[in-house]
PDB file of C-alpha atoms in Angstrom:
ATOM      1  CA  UNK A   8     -60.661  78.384  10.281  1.00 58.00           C
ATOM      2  CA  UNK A   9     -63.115  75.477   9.316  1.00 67.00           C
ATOM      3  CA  UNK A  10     -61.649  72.106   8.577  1.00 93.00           C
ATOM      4  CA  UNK A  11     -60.402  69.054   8.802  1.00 95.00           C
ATOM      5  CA  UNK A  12     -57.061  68.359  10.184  1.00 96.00           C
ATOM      6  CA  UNK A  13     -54.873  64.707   9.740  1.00 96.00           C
ATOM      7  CA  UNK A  14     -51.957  63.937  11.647  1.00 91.00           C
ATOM      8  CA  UNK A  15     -49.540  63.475  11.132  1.00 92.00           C
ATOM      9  CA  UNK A  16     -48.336  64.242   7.736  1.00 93.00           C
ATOM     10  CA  UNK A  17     -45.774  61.412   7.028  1.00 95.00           C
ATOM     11  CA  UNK A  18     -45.787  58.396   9.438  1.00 94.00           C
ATOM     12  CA  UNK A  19     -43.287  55.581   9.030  1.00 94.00           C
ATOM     13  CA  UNK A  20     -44.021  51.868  11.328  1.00 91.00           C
ATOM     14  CA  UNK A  21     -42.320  48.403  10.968  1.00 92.00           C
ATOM     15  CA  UNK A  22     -44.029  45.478   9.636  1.00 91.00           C
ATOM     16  CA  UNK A  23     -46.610  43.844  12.609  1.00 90.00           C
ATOM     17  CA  UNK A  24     -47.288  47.442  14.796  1.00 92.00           C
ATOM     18  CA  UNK A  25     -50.497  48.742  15.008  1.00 94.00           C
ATOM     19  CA  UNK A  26     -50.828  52.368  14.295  1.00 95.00           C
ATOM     20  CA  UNK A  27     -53.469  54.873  14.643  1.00 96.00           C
ATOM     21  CA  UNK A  28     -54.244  57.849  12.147  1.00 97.00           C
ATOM     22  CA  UNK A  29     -56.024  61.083  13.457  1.00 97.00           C
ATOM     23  CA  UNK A  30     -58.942  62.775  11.826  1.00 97.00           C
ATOM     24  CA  UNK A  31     -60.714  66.052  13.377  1.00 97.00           C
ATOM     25  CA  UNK A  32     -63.433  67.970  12.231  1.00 97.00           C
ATOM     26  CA  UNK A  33     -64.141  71.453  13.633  1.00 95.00           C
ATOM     27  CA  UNK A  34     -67.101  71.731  10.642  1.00 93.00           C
ATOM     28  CA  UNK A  35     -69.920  70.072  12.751  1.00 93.00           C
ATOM     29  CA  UNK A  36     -70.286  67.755  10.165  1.00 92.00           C
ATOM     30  CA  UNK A  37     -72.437  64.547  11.390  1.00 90.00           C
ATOM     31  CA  UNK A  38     -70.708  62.032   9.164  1.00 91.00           C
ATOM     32  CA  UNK A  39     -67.246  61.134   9.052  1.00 94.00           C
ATOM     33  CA  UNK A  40     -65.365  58.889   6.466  1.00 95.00           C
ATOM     34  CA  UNK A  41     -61.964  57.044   5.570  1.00 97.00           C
ATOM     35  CA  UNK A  42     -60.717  56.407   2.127  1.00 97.00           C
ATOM     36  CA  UNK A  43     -57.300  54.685   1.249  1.00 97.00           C
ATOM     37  CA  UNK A  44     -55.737  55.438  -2.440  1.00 96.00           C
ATOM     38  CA  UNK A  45     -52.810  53.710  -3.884  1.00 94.00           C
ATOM     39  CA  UNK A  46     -50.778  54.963  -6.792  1.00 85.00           C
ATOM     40  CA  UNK A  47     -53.342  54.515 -10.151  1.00 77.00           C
ATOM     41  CA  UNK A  48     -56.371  53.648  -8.390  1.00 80.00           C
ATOM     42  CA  UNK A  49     -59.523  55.719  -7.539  1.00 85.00           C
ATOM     43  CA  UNK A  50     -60.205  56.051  -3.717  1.00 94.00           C
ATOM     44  CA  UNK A  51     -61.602  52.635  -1.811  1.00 94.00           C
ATOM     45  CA  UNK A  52     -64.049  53.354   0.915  1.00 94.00           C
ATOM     46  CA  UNK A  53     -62.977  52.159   4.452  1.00 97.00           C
ATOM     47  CA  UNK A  54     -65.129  52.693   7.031  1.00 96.00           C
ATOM     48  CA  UNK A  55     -67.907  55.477   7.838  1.00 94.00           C
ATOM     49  CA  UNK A  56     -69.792  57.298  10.598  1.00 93.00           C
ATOM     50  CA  UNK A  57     -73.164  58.977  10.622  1.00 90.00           C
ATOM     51  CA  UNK A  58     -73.384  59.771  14.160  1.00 90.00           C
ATOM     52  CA  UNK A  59     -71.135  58.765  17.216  1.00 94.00           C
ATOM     53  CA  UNK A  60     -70.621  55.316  18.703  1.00 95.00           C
ATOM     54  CA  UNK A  61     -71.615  53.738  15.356  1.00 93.00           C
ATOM     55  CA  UNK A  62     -69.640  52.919  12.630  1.00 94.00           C
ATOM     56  CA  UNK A  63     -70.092  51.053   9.096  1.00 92.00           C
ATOM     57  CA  UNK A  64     -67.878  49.027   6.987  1.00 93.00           C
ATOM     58  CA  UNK A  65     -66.971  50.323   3.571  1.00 92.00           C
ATOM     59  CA  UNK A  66     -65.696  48.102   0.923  1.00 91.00           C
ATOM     60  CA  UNK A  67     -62.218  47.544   1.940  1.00 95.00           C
ATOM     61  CA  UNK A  68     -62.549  47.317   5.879  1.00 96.00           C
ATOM     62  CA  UNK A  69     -60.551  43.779   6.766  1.00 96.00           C
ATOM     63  CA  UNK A  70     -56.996  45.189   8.986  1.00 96.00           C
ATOM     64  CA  UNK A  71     -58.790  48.021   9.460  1.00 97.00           C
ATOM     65  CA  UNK A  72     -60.246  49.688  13.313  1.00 97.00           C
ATOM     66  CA  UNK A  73     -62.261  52.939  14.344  1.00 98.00           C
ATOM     67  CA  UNK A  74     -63.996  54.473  16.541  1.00 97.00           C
ATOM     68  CA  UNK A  75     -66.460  57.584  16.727  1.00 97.00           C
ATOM     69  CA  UNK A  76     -66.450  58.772  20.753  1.00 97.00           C
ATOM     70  CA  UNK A  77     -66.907  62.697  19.830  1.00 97.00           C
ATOM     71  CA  UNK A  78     -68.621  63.973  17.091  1.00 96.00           C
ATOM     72  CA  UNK A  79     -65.670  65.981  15.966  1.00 97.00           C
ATOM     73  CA  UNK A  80     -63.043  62.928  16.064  1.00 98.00           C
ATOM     74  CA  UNK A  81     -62.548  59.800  13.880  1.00 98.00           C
ATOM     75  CA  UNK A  82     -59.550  57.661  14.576  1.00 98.00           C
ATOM     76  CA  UNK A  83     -58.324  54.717  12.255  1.00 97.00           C
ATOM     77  CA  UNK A  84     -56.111  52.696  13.462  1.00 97.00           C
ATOM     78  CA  UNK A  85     -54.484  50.080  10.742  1.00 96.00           C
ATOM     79  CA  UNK A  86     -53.800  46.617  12.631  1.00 94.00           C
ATOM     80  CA  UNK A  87     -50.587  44.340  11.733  1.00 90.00           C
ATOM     81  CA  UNK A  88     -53.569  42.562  10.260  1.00 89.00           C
ATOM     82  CA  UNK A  89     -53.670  44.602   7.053  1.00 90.00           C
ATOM     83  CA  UNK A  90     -51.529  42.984   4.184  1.00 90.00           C
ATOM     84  CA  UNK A  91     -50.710  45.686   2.170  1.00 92.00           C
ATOM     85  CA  UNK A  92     -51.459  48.996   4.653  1.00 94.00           C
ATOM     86  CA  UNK A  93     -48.212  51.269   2.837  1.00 96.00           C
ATOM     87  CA  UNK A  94     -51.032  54.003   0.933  1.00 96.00           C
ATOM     88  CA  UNK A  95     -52.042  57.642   1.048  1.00 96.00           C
ATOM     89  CA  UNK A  96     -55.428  57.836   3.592  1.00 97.00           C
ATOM     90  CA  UNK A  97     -57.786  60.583   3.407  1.00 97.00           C
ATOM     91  CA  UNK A  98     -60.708  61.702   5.829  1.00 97.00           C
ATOM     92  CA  UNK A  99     -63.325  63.476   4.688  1.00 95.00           C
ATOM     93  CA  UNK A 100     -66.773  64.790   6.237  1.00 93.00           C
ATOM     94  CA  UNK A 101     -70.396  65.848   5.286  1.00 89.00           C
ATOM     95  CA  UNK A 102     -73.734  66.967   7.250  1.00 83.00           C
ATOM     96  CA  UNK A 103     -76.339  64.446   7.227  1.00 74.00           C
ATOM     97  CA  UNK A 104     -78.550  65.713   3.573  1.00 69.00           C
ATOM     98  CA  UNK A 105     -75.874  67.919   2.775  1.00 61.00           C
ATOM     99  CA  UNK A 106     -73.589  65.344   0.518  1.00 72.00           C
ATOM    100  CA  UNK A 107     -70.606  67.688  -0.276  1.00 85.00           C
ATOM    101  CA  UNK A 108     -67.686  65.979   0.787  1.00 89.00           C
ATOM    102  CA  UNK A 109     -64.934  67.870   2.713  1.00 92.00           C
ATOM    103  CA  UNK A 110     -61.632  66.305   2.616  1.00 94.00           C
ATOM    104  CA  UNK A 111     -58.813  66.653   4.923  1.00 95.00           C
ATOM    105  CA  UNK A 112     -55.092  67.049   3.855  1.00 95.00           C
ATOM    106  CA  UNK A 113     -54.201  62.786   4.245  1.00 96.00           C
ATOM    107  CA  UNK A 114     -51.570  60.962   5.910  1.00 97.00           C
ATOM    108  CA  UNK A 115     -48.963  59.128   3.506  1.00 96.00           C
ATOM    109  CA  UNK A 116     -48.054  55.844   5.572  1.00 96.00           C
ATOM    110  CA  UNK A 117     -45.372  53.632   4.635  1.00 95.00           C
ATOM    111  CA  UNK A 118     -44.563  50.362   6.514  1.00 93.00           C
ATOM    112  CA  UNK A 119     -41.430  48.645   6.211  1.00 91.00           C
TER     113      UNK A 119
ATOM    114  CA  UNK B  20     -72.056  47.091  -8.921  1.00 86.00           C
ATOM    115  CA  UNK B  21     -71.730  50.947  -9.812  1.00 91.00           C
ATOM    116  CA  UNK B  22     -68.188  51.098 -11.381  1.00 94.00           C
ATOM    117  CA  UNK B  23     -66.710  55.210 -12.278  1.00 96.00           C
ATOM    118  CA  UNK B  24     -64.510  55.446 -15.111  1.00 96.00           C
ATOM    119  CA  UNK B  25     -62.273  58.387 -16.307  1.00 97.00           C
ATOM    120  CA  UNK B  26     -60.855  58.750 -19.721  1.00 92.00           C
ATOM    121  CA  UNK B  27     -58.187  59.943 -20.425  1.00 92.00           C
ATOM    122  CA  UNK B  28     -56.056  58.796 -17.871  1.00 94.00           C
ATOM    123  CA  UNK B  29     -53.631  61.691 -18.554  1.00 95.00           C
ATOM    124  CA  UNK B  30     -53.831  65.062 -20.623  1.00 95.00           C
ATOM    125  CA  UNK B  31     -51.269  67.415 -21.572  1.00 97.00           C
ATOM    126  CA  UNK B  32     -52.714  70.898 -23.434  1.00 96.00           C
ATOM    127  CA  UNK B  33     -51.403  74.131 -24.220  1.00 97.00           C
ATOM    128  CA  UNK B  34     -51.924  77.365 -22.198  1.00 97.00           C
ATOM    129  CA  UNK B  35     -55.041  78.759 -23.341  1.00 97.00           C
ATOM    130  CA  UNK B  36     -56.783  75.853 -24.194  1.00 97.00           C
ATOM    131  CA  UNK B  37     -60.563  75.030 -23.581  1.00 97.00           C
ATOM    132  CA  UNK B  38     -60.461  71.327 -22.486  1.00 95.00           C
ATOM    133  CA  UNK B  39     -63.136  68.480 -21.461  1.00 96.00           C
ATOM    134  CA  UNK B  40     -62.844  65.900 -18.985  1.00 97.00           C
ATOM    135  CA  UNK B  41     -65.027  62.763 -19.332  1.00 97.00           C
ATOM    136  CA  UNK B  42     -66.713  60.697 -16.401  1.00 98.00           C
ATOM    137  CA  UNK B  43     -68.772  57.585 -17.046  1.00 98.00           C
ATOM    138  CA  UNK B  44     -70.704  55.512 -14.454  1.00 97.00           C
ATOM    139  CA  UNK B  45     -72.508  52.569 -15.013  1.00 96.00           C
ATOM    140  CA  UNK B  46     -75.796  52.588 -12.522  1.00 93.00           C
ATOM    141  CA  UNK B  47     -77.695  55.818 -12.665  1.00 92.00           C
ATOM    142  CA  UNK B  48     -79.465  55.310  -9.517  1.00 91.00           C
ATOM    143  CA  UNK B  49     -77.161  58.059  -8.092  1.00 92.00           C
ATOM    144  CA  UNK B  50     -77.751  60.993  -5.271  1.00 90.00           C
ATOM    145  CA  UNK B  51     -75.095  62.801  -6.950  1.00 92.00           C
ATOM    146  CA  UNK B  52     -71.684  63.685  -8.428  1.00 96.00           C
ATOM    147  CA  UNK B  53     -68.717  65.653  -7.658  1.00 96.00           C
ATOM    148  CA  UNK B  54     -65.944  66.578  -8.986  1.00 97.00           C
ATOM    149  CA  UNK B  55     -62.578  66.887  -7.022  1.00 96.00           C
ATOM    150  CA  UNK B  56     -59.107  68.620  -7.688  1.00 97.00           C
ATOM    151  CA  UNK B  57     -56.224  66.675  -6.395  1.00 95.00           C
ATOM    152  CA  UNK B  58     -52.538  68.427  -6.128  1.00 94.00           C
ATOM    153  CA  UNK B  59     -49.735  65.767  -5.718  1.00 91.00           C
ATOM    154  CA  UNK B  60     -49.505  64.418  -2.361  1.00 89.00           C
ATOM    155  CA  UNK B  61     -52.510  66.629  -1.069  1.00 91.00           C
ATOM    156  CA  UNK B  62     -55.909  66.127  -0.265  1.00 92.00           C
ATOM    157  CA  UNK B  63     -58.944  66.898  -2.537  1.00 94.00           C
ATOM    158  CA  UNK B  64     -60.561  69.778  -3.076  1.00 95.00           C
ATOM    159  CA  UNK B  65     -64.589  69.704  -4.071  1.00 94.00           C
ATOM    160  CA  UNK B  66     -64.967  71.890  -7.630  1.00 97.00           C
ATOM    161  CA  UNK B  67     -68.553  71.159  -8.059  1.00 96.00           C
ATOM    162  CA  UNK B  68     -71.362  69.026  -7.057  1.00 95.00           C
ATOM    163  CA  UNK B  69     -74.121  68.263  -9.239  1.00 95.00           C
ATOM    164  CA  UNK B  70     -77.466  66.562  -7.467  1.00 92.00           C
ATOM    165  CA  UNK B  71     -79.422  64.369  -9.256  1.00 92.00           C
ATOM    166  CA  UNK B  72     -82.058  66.535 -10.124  1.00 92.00           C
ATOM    167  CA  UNK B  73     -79.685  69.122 -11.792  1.00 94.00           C
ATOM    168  CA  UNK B  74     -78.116  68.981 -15.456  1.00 95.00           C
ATOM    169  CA  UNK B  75     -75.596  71.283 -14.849  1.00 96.00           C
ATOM    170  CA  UNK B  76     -72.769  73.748 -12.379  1.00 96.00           C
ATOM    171  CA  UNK B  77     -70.972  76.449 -12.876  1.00 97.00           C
ATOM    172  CA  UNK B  78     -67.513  77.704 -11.060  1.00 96.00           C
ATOM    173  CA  UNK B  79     -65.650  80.503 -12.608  1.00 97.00           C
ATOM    174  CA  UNK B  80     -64.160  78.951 -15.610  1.00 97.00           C
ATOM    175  CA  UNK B  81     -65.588  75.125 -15.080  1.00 98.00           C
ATOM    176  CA  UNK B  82     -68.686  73.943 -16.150  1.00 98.00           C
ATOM    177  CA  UNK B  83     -69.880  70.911 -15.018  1.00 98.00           C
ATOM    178  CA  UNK B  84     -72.631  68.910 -17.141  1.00 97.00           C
ATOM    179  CA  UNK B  85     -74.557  65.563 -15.897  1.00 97.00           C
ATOM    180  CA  UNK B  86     -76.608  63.100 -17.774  1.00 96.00           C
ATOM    181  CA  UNK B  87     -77.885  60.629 -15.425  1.00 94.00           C
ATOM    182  CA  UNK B  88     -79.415  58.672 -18.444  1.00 93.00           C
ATOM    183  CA  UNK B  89     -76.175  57.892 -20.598  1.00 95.00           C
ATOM    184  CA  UNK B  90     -74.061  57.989 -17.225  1.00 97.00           C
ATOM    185  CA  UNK B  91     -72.208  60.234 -18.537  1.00 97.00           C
ATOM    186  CA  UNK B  92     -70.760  64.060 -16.898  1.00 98.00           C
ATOM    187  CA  UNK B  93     -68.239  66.134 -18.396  1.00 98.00           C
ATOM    188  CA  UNK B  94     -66.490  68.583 -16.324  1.00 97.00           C
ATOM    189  CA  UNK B  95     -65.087  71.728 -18.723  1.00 98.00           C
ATOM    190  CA  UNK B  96     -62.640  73.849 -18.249  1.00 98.00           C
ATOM    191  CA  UNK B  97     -62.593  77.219 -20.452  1.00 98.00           C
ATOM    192  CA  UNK B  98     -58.890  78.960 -20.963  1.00 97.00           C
ATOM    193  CA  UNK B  99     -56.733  76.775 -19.074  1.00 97.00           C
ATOM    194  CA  UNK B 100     -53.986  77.628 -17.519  1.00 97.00           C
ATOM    195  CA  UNK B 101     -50.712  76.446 -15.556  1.00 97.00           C
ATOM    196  CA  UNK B 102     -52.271  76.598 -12.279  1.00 97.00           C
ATOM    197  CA  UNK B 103     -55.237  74.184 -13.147  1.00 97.00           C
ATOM    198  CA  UNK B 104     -52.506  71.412 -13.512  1.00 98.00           C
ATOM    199  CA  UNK B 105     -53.827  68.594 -11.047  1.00 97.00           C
ATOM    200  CA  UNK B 106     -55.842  65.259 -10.720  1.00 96.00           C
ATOM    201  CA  UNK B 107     -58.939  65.583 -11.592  1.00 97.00           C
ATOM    202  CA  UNK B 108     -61.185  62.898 -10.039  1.00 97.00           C
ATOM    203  CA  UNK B 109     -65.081  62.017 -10.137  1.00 97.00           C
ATOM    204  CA  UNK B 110     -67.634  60.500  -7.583  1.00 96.00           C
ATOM    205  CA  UNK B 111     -70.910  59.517  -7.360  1.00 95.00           C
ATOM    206  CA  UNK B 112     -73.151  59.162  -4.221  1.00 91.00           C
ATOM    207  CA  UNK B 113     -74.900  56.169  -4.345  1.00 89.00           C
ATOM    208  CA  UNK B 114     -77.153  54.390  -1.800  1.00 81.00           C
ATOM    209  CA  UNK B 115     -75.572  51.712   0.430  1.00 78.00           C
ATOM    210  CA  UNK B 116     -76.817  50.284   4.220  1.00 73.00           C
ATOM    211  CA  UNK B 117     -79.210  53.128   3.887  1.00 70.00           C
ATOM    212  CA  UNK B 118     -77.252  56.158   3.649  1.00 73.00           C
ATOM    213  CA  UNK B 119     -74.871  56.998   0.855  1.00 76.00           C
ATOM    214  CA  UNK B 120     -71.041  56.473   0.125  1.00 86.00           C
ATOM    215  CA  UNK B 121     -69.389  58.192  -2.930  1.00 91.00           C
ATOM    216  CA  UNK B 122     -67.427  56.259  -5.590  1.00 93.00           C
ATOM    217  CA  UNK B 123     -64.712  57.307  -7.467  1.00 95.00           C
ATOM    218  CA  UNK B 124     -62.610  56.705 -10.636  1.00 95.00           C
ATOM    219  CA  UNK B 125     -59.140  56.502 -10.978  1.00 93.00           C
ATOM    220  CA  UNK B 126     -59.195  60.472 -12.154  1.00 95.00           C
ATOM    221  CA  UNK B 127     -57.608  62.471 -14.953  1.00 97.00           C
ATOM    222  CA  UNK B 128     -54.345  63.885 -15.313  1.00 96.00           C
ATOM    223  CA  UNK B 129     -53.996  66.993 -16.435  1.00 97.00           C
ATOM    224  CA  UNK B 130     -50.771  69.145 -17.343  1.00 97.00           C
ATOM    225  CA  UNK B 131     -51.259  72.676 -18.931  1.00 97.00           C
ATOM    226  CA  UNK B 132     -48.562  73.808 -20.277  1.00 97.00           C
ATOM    227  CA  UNK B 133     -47.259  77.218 -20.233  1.00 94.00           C
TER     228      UNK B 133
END
């Protein structure tokens, strides 16, 4: 089956750890993105990939990492940096001129 | 700055029920719009994505209308039923750093009830 896959489902960290948030595409899709949403707001752009080894801020980047080494793989990693980082974050894809968005099933993280 | 806005916030209808769900953005210059179906605690799921070209989709029992113009789309749903209960949320594609990113409003809530 064709997808996107986050892991994990649930993840739980203490105030001041870094953690890192899978994303995997097995749709061949060229560009990758992360979005964060918080109870009663829309979805707020993180970062984005086109192609791999580059990477663009979106509007809410600051606390934020990733990196794009394999065209199928985009890791975010949210740094003890981030003031608020407890949200739901969702990956999605698209092929470059094809602007359907695929999402992936998000990772609810809640630091304590 | 393009800003997507969704009214009603939350809808509650009887079984049976045609409905209409309203989306309002405030730059035209868009590539697109989609519409998304969100179940609690899941991911989205595309419904239907208009281009800019297009007026209109269709899906089974949703229409979805665009009018670049008046910023305005409309995403109908004909019969409703318990299972369409959901999120429903709305994005455009707009240019940025020359490609595209999608924004979205805060989405409807929508509760058929049986």
């Amino acid at each position: 089956d064709g997808g996107i896959t986050q892991s994990p489902k649930y993840l739980f960290r203490k105030e001041g750890q870094n953690v890192t948030l899978s994303c995997e595409q097995n749709l061949n899709h060229d560009a990758m993105y992360w979005y964060r949403q918080d109870p009663g707001q829309g979805l707020r752009l993180i970062y984005y990939s086109q192609i791999v080894n580059d990477f663009q801020k979106g509007d809410i980047a600051e606390g934020y990492s990733v990196s794009r080494e394999k065209k199928e793989s985009f890791p975010l990693t949210v740094t003890s940096a981030q003031k608020n980082p407890t949200a739901f974050y969702l990956c999605a894809s698209t092929t470059l001129g094809e602007t359907e968005q695929y999402f992936g099933p998000g990772t609810r993280l809640t630091v304590t | 700055k393009q800003e997507v806005t969704q009214i009603p916030a939350a809808l509650s209808v009887p079984e049976g029920e045609n409905l209409v769900l309203n989306c309002s953005f405030t730059d035209s210059a868009i590539y697109n719009l989609q519409w998304f179906r969100q179940d609690p605690g899941k991911g989205l799921t595309s419904l239907l994505l208009i281009q800019s070209s297009q007026r209109e989709q269709t899906s089974g029992r949703l229409n979805a209308s665009l009018d670049k113009s008046s910023g305005r789309s409309t995403l109908y749903i004909a019969a409703s039923q318990p299972g369409d209960s959901a999120t429903y949320l709305c994005a455009v594609g707009v240019p940025h750093s020359g490609t595209y990113k999608y924004i979205f409003g805060t989405g409807t809530r929508l509760k058929v009830l049986a």
